[in-house]
């Protein structure tokens, strides 16, 4: 019998209980012993539940129970999740978590602590919900040099963009619909500003390259500035707009990492990842492109990944098996985003028809290639430019302004 504790009985925590109870026999077979939840930590009370007697409000009950060797942390947020996780690892308990904020901010520290104490710290559910991605990157693809990872890592924003693309909705209307359907929080800022996707790509980058990348050192753009016009220009270019978390290994040993809405070609493997689904493309030098697709959030998909980690932990309680590790951050490891050349889409506004606006823009960007969207109006023009860094773009803004043009938006063009 393996006794475990579950900290948090919200959406994921209750899902973990549901999966453990409904799959009891098959989990027992796979874990090679029965998994029993001895304590559930939550400040609320759930007297109606059949396991109501296992709830506690006191973390020390879990910490001081020597029979509990595995603790599931599904509370979310940085505190008290971090303090509790740290204390568990210091008290000889392995930890399984779905908490991307915790892993993105404290991964190196907690993995080091786990390693020092010969314990596991596992977090398959922290990226991509039910999609297996942590083990594939850290184990199955480990023989490859992963030259690039690019993912649609946030279901809320993918739903909103899908509505903007397919039904020509404005951003605000699509967000409202997402909220009505329960796909977006009442405060959706972490999703629509790219913060959630940033945590996830930082976790994947840290795993793939073995060095912790902290979210606050990563360029992050959300989708709040994307308009129906931008969607129309992406269509004219031959693609769609998706919020992408991307990391690339550079020849100088550094990485390029960003979260940004991007034009991606209709031919791309990620172009048809729609609605609340997630998709992650891993480009390996031996494998070529490998793509993972599925539900990136939600009660049961996320709980399934958590319970799989628990099974793994139970099976290896007595053996020295730590499958995940990365070192702490290195200075200058992340290439400054402003200096990285990228292909860009630029949309400008000003007085006059689109032809005259584009002519003026071409004086500033001689290699510009014009796009003409359906229903294009006077006073706007859209075009692509090749390999321009943000710094170079900003240097040319005064020349645009001298010609009476305003830069309305700038969107990265993906290379996958
Ligand atoms: N709001 C997030 C998403 C939840 O839509 O992906 C999972 O991180």
Tab-separated table of C-alpha atoms and ligand atoms in Angstrom:
chain	number	residue	atom	x	y	z
A	1	UNK	CA	0.000	0.000	0.000
A	2	UNK	CA	1.388	3.410	-0.977
A	3	UNK	CA	-0.042	6.251	1.084
A	4	UNK	CA	-0.150	9.619	-0.603
A	5	UNK	CA	-1.505	13.073	0.217
A	6	UNK	CA	-3.184	15.530	-2.133
A	7	UNK	CA	-2.780	19.254	-1.468
A	8	UNK	CA	-5.686	21.137	-3.050
A	9	UNK	CA	-9.190	19.956	-3.905
A	10	UNK	CA	-10.055	22.361	-6.715
A	11	UNK	CA	-10.616	21.376	-10.336
A	12	UNK	CA	-7.427	19.342	-10.706
A	13	UNK	CA	-7.402	17.967	-7.139
A	14	UNK	CA	-10.956	16.652	-7.380
A	15	UNK	CA	-10.052	15.221	-10.804
A	16	UNK	CA	-7.099	13.399	-9.242
A	17	UNK	CA	-9.454	11.828	-6.668
A	18	UNK	CA	-11.896	10.887	-9.416
A	19	UNK	CA	-9.214	9.205	-11.533
A	20	UNK	CA	-7.695	7.406	-8.539
A	21	UNK	CA	-11.095	6.070	-7.455
A	22	UNK	CA	-12.459	5.180	-10.885
A	23	UNK	CA	-9.240	3.467	-12.071
A	24	UNK	CA	-8.298	1.898	-8.759
A	25	UNK	CA	-7.643	-1.611	-10.048
A	26	UNK	CA	-5.656	-0.685	-13.162
A	27	UNK	CA	-3.609	1.846	-11.172
A	28	UNK	CA	-2.838	-0.860	-8.601
A	29	UNK	CA	-1.616	-3.140	-11.375
A	30	UNK	CA	0.563	-0.487	-12.932
A	31	UNK	CA	1.956	0.901	-9.691
A	32	UNK	CA	2.470	-2.661	-8.383
A	33	UNK	CA	0.727	-1.718	-5.143
A	34	UNK	CA	-2.460	0.013	-4.093
A	35	UNK	CA	-2.391	3.816	-4.013
A	36	UNK	CA	-4.351	5.215	-1.052
A	37	UNK	CA	-5.034	8.897	-0.456
A	38	UNK	CA	-4.543	9.332	3.271
A	39	UNK	CA	-4.863	13.119	3.553
A	40	UNK	CA	-6.368	15.887	1.435
A	41	UNK	CA	-5.358	19.426	2.281
A	42	UNK	CA	-7.934	22.139	1.660
A	43	UNK	CA	-9.286	25.061	3.644
A	44	UNK	CA	-12.814	24.263	2.497
A	45	UNK	CA	-15.004	21.436	3.726
A	46	UNK	CA	-16.662	18.833	1.519
A	47	UNK	CA	-19.009	16.903	3.850
A	48	UNK	CA	-20.942	15.411	0.917
A	49	UNK	CA	-17.941	13.510	-0.442
A	50	UNK	CA	-17.435	9.803	0.357
A	51	UNK	CA	-13.854	10.621	1.386
A	52	UNK	CA	-14.834	13.636	3.549
A	53	UNK	CA	-13.027	12.158	6.575
A	54	UNK	CA	-9.632	12.505	4.892
A	55	UNK	CA	-9.666	16.288	4.667
A	56	UNK	CA	-7.365	18.399	6.815
A	57	UNK	CA	-6.685	22.110	6.977
A	58	UNK	CA	-3.309	21.559	8.621
A	59	UNK	CA	-0.284	20.993	6.388
A	60	UNK	CA	1.787	19.645	9.288
A	61	UNK	CA	-0.487	16.572	9.416
A	62	UNK	CA	0.895	15.626	5.992
A	63	UNK	CA	4.444	16.756	6.665
A	64	UNK	CA	4.710	14.791	9.893
A	65	UNK	CA	3.098	11.581	8.653
A	66	UNK	CA	5.985	9.174	8.003
A	67	UNK	CA	3.715	6.819	6.043
A	68	UNK	CA	3.106	9.428	3.361
A	69	UNK	CA	5.972	9.206	0.904
A	70	UNK	CA	4.377	11.002	-2.048
A	71	UNK	CA	2.590	14.339	-2.001
A	72	UNK	CA	0.535	15.717	-4.892
A	73	UNK	CA	0.561	19.511	-5.076
A	74	UNK	CA	-2.400	20.802	-7.116
A	75	UNK	CA	-3.113	24.039	-5.272
A	76	UNK	CA	-1.686	26.307	-7.977
A	77	UNK	CA	0.044	29.658	-7.454
A	78	UNK	CA	3.487	30.200	-6.035
A	79	UNK	CA	2.685	30.371	-2.320
A	80	UNK	CA	2.086	28.393	-0.198
A	81	UNK	CA	2.738	25.775	-2.906
A	82	UNK	CA	6.479	26.504	-2.958
A	83	UNK	CA	6.973	26.436	0.831
A	84	UNK	CA	4.948	23.233	1.177
A	85	UNK	CA	6.714	21.515	-1.730
A	86	UNK	CA	10.109	22.479	-0.363
A	87	UNK	CA	9.192	21.238	3.096
A	88	UNK	CA	7.967	17.909	1.675
A	89	UNK	CA	11.219	17.389	-0.239
A	90	UNK	CA	13.187	18.253	2.901
A	91	UNK	CA	11.147	15.685	4.848
A	92	UNK	CA	11.762	12.753	2.522
A	93	UNK	CA	8.593	13.001	0.448
A	94	UNK	CA	8.564	13.006	-3.357
A	95	UNK	CA	6.294	15.608	-4.934
A	96	UNK	CA	4.107	15.482	-8.031
A	97	UNK	CA	2.691	18.777	-9.248
A	98	UNK	CA	0.620	20.306	-12.042
A	99	UNK	CA	1.655	23.809	-11.015
A	100	UNK	CA	3.368	25.525	-13.941
A	101	UNK	CA	4.025	28.722	-12.013
A	102	UNK	CA	5.863	26.755	-9.337
A	103	UNK	CA	7.926	24.763	-11.836
A	104	UNK	CA	8.717	27.748	-14.049
A	105	UNK	CA	9.872	29.872	-11.095
A	106	UNK	CA	11.418	27.297	-8.785
A	107	UNK	CA	12.211	24.280	-10.967
A	108	UNK	CA	16.007	24.362	-10.608
A	109	UNK	CA	15.852	24.787	-6.837
A	110	UNK	CA	13.268	22.047	-6.287
A	111	UNK	CA	14.931	19.589	-8.673
A	112	UNK	CA	18.276	20.146	-6.927
A	113	UNK	CA	16.656	19.568	-3.555
A	114	UNK	CA	14.925	16.419	-4.818
A	115	UNK	CA	18.186	15.106	-6.221
A	116	UNK	CA	20.071	15.843	-3.002
A	117	UNK	CA	17.501	13.882	-0.990
A	118	UNK	CA	17.150	11.085	-3.552
A	119	UNK	CA	13.509	11.918	-4.224
A	120	UNK	CA	11.417	12.646	-7.267
A	121	UNK	CA	9.915	15.974	-8.250
A	122	UNK	CA	7.644	15.273	-11.226
A	123	UNK	CA	5.487	17.683	-13.242
A	124	UNK	CA	4.136	16.051	-16.404
A	125	UNK	CA	0.823	17.904	-15.962
A	126	UNK	CA	2.417	21.360	-15.811
A	127	UNK	CA	2.618	21.738	-19.604
A	128	UNK	CA	0.012	20.559	-22.076
A	129	UNK	CA	-2.368	19.094	-19.464
A	130	UNK	CA	-3.024	15.546	-20.641
A	131	UNK	CA	-0.528	15.699	-23.519
A	132	UNK	CA	2.629	13.743	-22.725
A	133	UNK	CA	5.422	16.246	-23.354
A	134	UNK	CA	7.711	16.414	-20.306
A	135	UNK	CA	8.880	12.789	-20.565
A	136	UNK	CA	9.139	12.839	-24.375
A	137	UNK	CA	11.447	15.850	-24.188
A	138	UNK	CA	13.484	14.649	-21.228
A	139	UNK	CA	13.652	10.976	-22.203
A	140	UNK	CA	12.293	9.799	-25.542
A	141	UNK	CA	13.869	12.551	-27.634
A	142	UNK	CA	16.984	12.869	-25.487
A	143	UNK	CA	19.289	11.513	-28.195
A	144	UNK	CA	18.414	14.475	-30.406
A	145	UNK	CA	19.683	17.995	-30.460
A	146	UNK	CA	16.315	19.735	-30.189
A	147	UNK	CA	16.919	22.676	-32.474
A	148	UNK	CA	13.499	24.189	-31.901
A	149	UNK	CA	10.353	23.746	-29.844
A	150	UNK	CA	7.253	25.678	-30.831
A	151	UNK	CA	3.885	25.275	-29.208
A	152	UNK	CA	0.336	26.457	-28.966
A	153	UNK	CA	0.423	26.199	-25.207
A	154	UNK	CA	-2.660	28.085	-24.085
A	155	UNK	CA	-6.149	26.845	-24.835
A	156	UNK	CA	-7.953	30.042	-23.857
A	157	UNK	CA	-6.107	32.198	-26.387
A	158	UNK	CA	-6.292	29.502	-29.035
A	159	UNK	CA	-10.063	29.430	-28.670
A	160	UNK	CA	-10.245	33.233	-28.989
A	161	UNK	CA	-7.999	33.299	-32.077
A	162	UNK	CA	-9.958	30.451	-33.661
A	163	UNK	CA	-13.161	32.469	-33.289
A	164	UNK	CA	-11.430	35.530	-34.762
A	165	UNK	CA	-10.177	33.493	-37.730
A	166	UNK	CA	-13.203	31.316	-38.476
A	167	UNK	CA	-16.070	33.584	-37.470
A	168	UNK	CA	-14.395	36.966	-37.957
A	169	UNK	CA	-15.137	37.947	-34.358
A	170	UNK	CA	-13.365	40.874	-32.742
A	171	UNK	CA	-10.993	40.046	-29.877
A	172	UNK	CA	-13.311	41.447	-27.179
A	173	UNK	CA	-16.320	39.463	-28.446
A	174	UNK	CA	-14.328	36.242	-28.714
A	175	UNK	CA	-13.022	36.729	-25.169
A	176	UNK	CA	-16.548	37.300	-23.874
A	177	UNK	CA	-17.694	34.082	-25.551
A	178	UNK	CA	-14.737	32.171	-24.067
A	179	UNK	CA	-15.743	33.436	-20.634
A	180	UNK	CA	-19.391	32.452	-21.174
A	181	UNK	CA	-18.330	28.930	-22.157
A	182	UNK	CA	-15.968	28.589	-19.201
A	183	UNK	CA	-12.817	28.560	-21.381
A	184	UNK	CA	-11.510	31.818	-19.915
A	185	UNK	CA	-11.231	33.045	-16.348
A	186	UNK	CA	-13.071	36.127	-15.155
A	187	UNK	CA	-9.611	37.725	-15.003
A	188	UNK	CA	-8.078	36.370	-18.217
A	189	UNK	CA	-4.924	38.507	-18.122
A	190	UNK	CA	-2.409	35.672	-17.537
A	191	UNK	CA	-3.759	33.932	-20.622
A	192	UNK	CA	-4.342	36.794	-23.045
A	193	UNK	CA	-1.106	38.555	-22.119
A	194	UNK	CA	0.916	35.417	-22.786
A	195	UNK	CA	2.090	34.897	-19.176
A	196	UNK	CA	0.698	31.362	-18.946
A	197	UNK	CA	2.262	30.325	-22.264
A	198	UNK	CA	5.536	31.884	-21.144
A	199	UNK	CA	5.706	29.716	-18.023
A	200	UNK	CA	5.130	26.638	-20.152
A	201	UNK	CA	7.730	27.373	-22.838
A	202	UNK	CA	10.233	28.193	-20.072
A	203	UNK	CA	9.633	24.748	-18.547
A	204	UNK	CA	10.098	23.046	-21.922
A	205	UNK	CA	13.230	25.072	-22.718
A	206	UNK	CA	14.721	24.294	-19.308
A	207	UNK	CA	14.105	20.588	-19.815
A	208	UNK	CA	15.312	20.456	-23.399
A	209	UNK	CA	18.579	22.284	-22.797
A	210	UNK	CA	19.235	21.550	-19.117
A	211	UNK	CA	19.459	25.171	-17.975
A	212	UNK	CA	16.707	26.984	-16.114
A	213	UNK	CA	15.067	29.773	-18.090
A	214	UNK	CA	13.022	32.075	-15.858
A	215	UNK	CA	9.820	33.603	-17.270
A	216	UNK	CA	10.803	37.149	-16.326
A	217	UNK	CA	13.791	36.962	-18.706
A	218	UNK	CA	11.628	36.062	-21.714
A	219	UNK	CA	10.029	38.365	-24.244
A	220	UNK	CA	6.260	37.904	-23.901
A	221	UNK	CA	3.524	39.327	-26.088
A	222	UNK	CA	-0.130	38.435	-25.770
A	223	UNK	CA	-2.987	38.593	-28.238
A	224	UNK	CA	-4.788	41.711	-27.018
A	225	UNK	CA	-3.467	43.833	-29.909
A	226	UNK	CA	-4.515	41.376	-32.629
A	227	UNK	CA	-7.290	42.744	-34.796
A	228	UNK	CA	-9.625	41.370	-37.463
A	229	UNK	CA	-7.446	43.247	-39.986
A	230	UNK	CA	-4.360	41.297	-38.876
A	231	UNK	CA	-6.292	38.051	-39.246
A	232	UNK	CA	-7.290	39.139	-42.774
A	233	UNK	CA	-3.659	39.880	-43.719
A	234	UNK	CA	-2.538	36.504	-42.351
A	235	UNK	CA	-5.157	34.906	-44.581
A	236	UNK	CA	-3.874	36.863	-47.594
A	237	UNK	CA	-0.328	35.697	-46.740
A	238	UNK	CA	-1.483	32.076	-46.670
A	239	UNK	CA	-1.817	31.334	-42.997
A	240	UNK	CA	-3.375	31.980	-39.616
A	241	UNK	CA	-2.380	33.766	-36.420
A	242	UNK	CA	-1.557	31.613	-33.402
A	243	UNK	CA	-0.061	32.471	-30.026
A	244	UNK	CA	3.222	30.584	-30.053
A	245	UNK	CA	5.758	29.845	-27.347
A	246	UNK	CA	9.027	29.224	-29.131
A	247	UNK	CA	12.596	28.364	-28.186
A	248	UNK	CA	15.538	27.812	-30.535
A	249	UNK	CA	19.059	26.689	-29.817
A	250	UNK	CA	21.494	29.100	-31.455
A	251	UNK	CA	24.934	28.262	-32.829
A	252	UNK	CA	26.553	30.581	-30.274
A	253	UNK	CA	25.294	28.317	-27.472
A	254	UNK	CA	22.576	30.740	-26.404
A	255	UNK	CA	18.852	30.325	-26.884
A	256	UNK	CA	16.268	32.507	-28.565
A	257	UNK	CA	13.002	32.311	-26.658
A	258	UNK	CA	9.767	34.239	-26.961
A	259	UNK	CA	6.005	34.114	-26.641
A	260	UNK	CA	4.225	36.015	-29.394
A	261	UNK	CA	1.310	35.849	-31.790
A	262	UNK	CA	2.733	34.647	-35.091
A	263	UNK	CA	1.719	34.188	-38.685
A	264	UNK	CA	1.983	30.473	-39.343
A	265	UNK	CA	1.566	28.921	-42.743
A	266	UNK	CA	-1.531	26.836	-43.515
A	267	UNK	CA	0.925	24.037	-44.313
A	268	UNK	CA	2.317	24.088	-40.773
A	269	UNK	CA	1.550	21.144	-38.513
A	270	UNK	CA	0.261	23.638	-35.949
A	271	UNK	CA	-2.092	25.519	-38.293
A	272	UNK	CA	-5.039	23.222	-37.614
A	273	UNK	CA	-4.644	23.083	-33.858
A	274	UNK	CA	-7.863	24.924	-33.094
A	275	UNK	CA	-10.275	25.810	-30.297
A	276	UNK	CA	-9.021	24.950	-26.810
A	277	UNK	CA	-6.544	22.335	-28.054
A	278	UNK	CA	-2.782	22.585	-27.614
A	279	UNK	CA	-0.124	21.475	-30.081
A	280	UNK	CA	3.625	21.261	-29.584
A	281	UNK	CA	6.183	20.763	-32.334
A	282	UNK	CA	9.643	19.515	-31.378
A	283	UNK	CA	12.260	19.731	-34.121
A	284	UNK	CA	15.006	17.175	-33.523
A	285	UNK	CA	18.126	16.783	-35.643
A	286	UNK	CA	17.630	13.020	-35.845
A	287	UNK	CA	13.836	12.726	-35.714
A	288	UNK	CA	12.836	15.759	-37.756
A	289	UNK	CA	9.561	17.278	-36.607
A	290	UNK	CA	7.554	15.468	-33.926
A	291	UNK	CA	4.158	16.914	-33.035
A	292	UNK	CA	2.083	16.437	-29.883
A	293	UNK	CA	-1.614	17.325	-29.900
A	294	UNK	CA	-4.439	17.166	-27.389
A	295	UNK	CA	-6.266	18.793	-24.525
A	296	UNK	CA	-3.902	21.133	-22.752
A	297	UNK	CA	-6.116	21.842	-19.762
A	298	UNK	CA	-9.216	20.631	-17.975
A	299	UNK	CA	-9.982	18.497	-14.970
A	300	UNK	CA	-9.538	14.931	-16.188
A	301	UNK	CA	-6.791	15.400	-18.818
A	302	UNK	CA	-4.640	17.209	-16.241
A	303	UNK	CA	-5.532	14.750	-13.484
A	304	UNK	CA	-4.563	11.871	-15.770
A	305	UNK	CA	-1.033	13.281	-16.129
A	306	UNK	CA	-0.780	13.855	-12.361
A	307	UNK	CA	-1.848	10.302	-11.550
A	308	UNK	CA	0.584	8.901	-14.151
A	309	UNK	CA	3.384	10.712	-12.288
A	310	UNK	CA	2.114	9.247	-9.014
A	311	UNK	CA	2.235	5.743	-10.522
A	312	UNK	CA	5.775	6.382	-11.729
A	313	UNK	CA	6.748	7.636	-8.289
A	314	UNK	CA	5.232	4.619	-6.513
A	315	UNK	CA	7.014	2.190	-8.844
A	316	UNK	CA	10.328	3.825	-8.140
A	317	UNK	CA	9.962	4.631	-4.459
A	318	UNK	CA	12.730	2.287	-3.529
A	319	UNK	CA	15.010	2.867	-6.483
A	320	UNK	CA	17.236	5.783	-7.308
A	321	UNK	CA	15.379	7.121	-10.316
A	322	UNK	CA	15.265	10.821	-10.985
A	323	UNK	CA	14.313	11.440	-14.577
A	324	UNK	CA	14.275	15.222	-14.551
A	325	UNK	CA	16.982	17.734	-13.815
A	326	UNK	CA	18.214	21.125	-14.911
A	327	UNK	CA	20.852	23.524	-13.669
A	328	UNK	CA	20.152	27.021	-12.481
A	329	UNK	CA	20.185	29.910	-14.977
A	330	UNK	CA	23.434	31.013	-16.652
A	331	UNK	CA	24.188	34.679	-17.329
A	332	UNK	CA	23.734	35.785	-20.966
A	333	UNK	CA	22.156	32.444	-21.850
A	334	UNK	CA	19.081	34.057	-23.396
A	335	UNK	CA	19.868	36.039	-26.535
A	336	UNK	CA	18.448	39.583	-26.245
A	337	UNK	CA	15.153	39.491	-28.115
A	338	UNK	CA	15.642	43.005	-29.530
A	339	UNK	CA	18.718	41.863	-31.444
A	340	UNK	CA	17.288	38.727	-33.033
A	341	UNK	CA	16.341	39.159	-36.686
A	342	UNK	CA	12.972	37.687	-37.630
A	343	UNK	CA	10.668	37.818	-40.623
A	344	UNK	CA	7.862	40.235	-39.792
A	345	UNK	CA	4.426	41.320	-40.904
A	346	UNK	CA	3.914	45.077	-40.544
A	347	UNK	CA	0.612	46.929	-40.725
A	348	UNK	CA	0.706	50.677	-41.186
A	349	UNK	CA	-1.953	53.379	-41.158
A	350	UNK	CA	-2.073	56.890	-42.595
A	351	UNK	CA	-3.872	59.200	-44.990
A	352	UNK	CA	-4.503	57.932	-48.507
A	353	UNK	CA	-5.213	54.720	-50.332
A	354	UNK	CA	-3.364	51.473	-49.720
A	355	UNK	CA	-1.233	51.835	-52.882
A	356	UNK	CA	0.183	55.179	-51.824
A	357	UNK	CA	0.736	54.007	-48.238
A	358	UNK	CA	2.613	50.948	-49.432
A	359	UNK	CA	4.770	53.018	-51.816
A	360	UNK	CA	5.858	55.187	-48.897
A	361	UNK	CA	6.483	52.178	-46.678
A	362	UNK	CA	8.650	50.624	-49.369
A	363	UNK	CA	10.918	53.674	-49.300
A	364	UNK	CA	11.704	52.723	-45.699
A	365	UNK	CA	11.650	48.926	-46.179
A	366	UNK	CA	12.896	48.322	-49.749
A	367	UNK	CA	12.383	44.552	-49.556
A	368	UNK	CA	8.746	44.855	-48.393
A	369	UNK	CA	6.278	42.448	-50.035
A	370	UNK	CA	2.724	43.736	-50.051
A	371	UNK	CA	-0.280	41.775	-48.829
A	372	UNK	CA	-3.792	42.692	-49.881
A	373	UNK	CA	-6.528	41.519	-47.569
A	374	UNK	CA	-10.172	41.044	-48.487
A	375	UNK	CA	-12.190	44.190	-47.664
A	376	UNK	CA	-9.046	46.316	-47.348
A	377	UNK	CA	-9.943	49.925	-46.552
A	378	UNK	CA	-8.218	53.188	-47.485
A	379	UNK	CA	-5.832	54.330	-44.777
A	380	UNK	CA	-4.195	50.928	-44.205
A	381	UNK	CA	-1.539	48.756	-45.785
A	382	UNK	CA	0.090	45.479	-44.827
A	383	UNK	CA	3.357	43.915	-45.923
A	384	UNK	CA	6.065	41.479	-44.899
A	385	UNK	CA	9.776	42.151	-44.418
A	386	UNK	CA	12.590	39.651	-44.027
A	387	UNK	CA	15.003	39.281	-41.131
A	388	UNK	CA	14.591	42.495	-39.210
A	389	UNK	CA	15.366	42.809	-35.502
A	390	UNK	CA	13.215	44.880	-33.183
A	391	UNK	CA	16.107	47.301	-32.758
A	392	UNK	CA	16.392	47.759	-36.547
A	393	UNK	CA	12.630	48.195	-36.789
A	394	UNK	CA	12.634	50.906	-34.141
A	395	UNK	CA	15.487	52.712	-35.922
A	396	UNK	CA	13.292	52.987	-39.016
A	397	UNK	CA	10.170	54.249	-37.253
A	398	UNK	CA	11.105	57.956	-37.538
A	399	UNK	CA	11.442	57.524	-41.336
A	400	UNK	CA	7.945	56.012	-41.429
A	401	UNK	CA	6.553	58.862	-39.358
A	402	UNK	CA	8.244	61.455	-41.620
A	403	UNK	CA	6.173	59.985	-44.458
A	404	UNK	CA	2.955	60.264	-42.454
A	405	UNK	CA	2.714	56.559	-41.615
A	406	UNK	CA	1.980	54.991	-38.220
A	407	UNK	CA	3.048	51.466	-37.353
A	408	UNK	CA	-0.244	49.848	-36.239
A	409	UNK	CA	1.032	46.342	-35.572
A	410	UNK	CA	4.044	44.111	-35.971
A	411	UNK	CA	3.690	40.328	-35.964
A	412	UNK	CA	6.416	37.707	-36.173
A	413	UNK	CA	6.326	35.235	-39.059
A	414	UNK	CA	7.082	31.683	-37.938
A	415	UNK	CA	9.516	29.378	-39.722
A	416	UNK	CA	7.707	26.076	-39.120
B	1	LIG	N1	-6.016	28.814	-19.122
B	1	LIG	C1	-4.990	27.832	-19.396
B	1	LIG	C2	-5.153	27.384	-20.827
B	1	LIG	C3	-5.133	26.685	-18.441
B	1	LIG	O1	-6.153	27.727	-21.438
B	1	LIG	O2	-4.296	26.722	-21.388
B	1	LIG	C4	-4.007	25.726	-18.490
B	1	LIG	O3	-2.777	26.341	-18.244
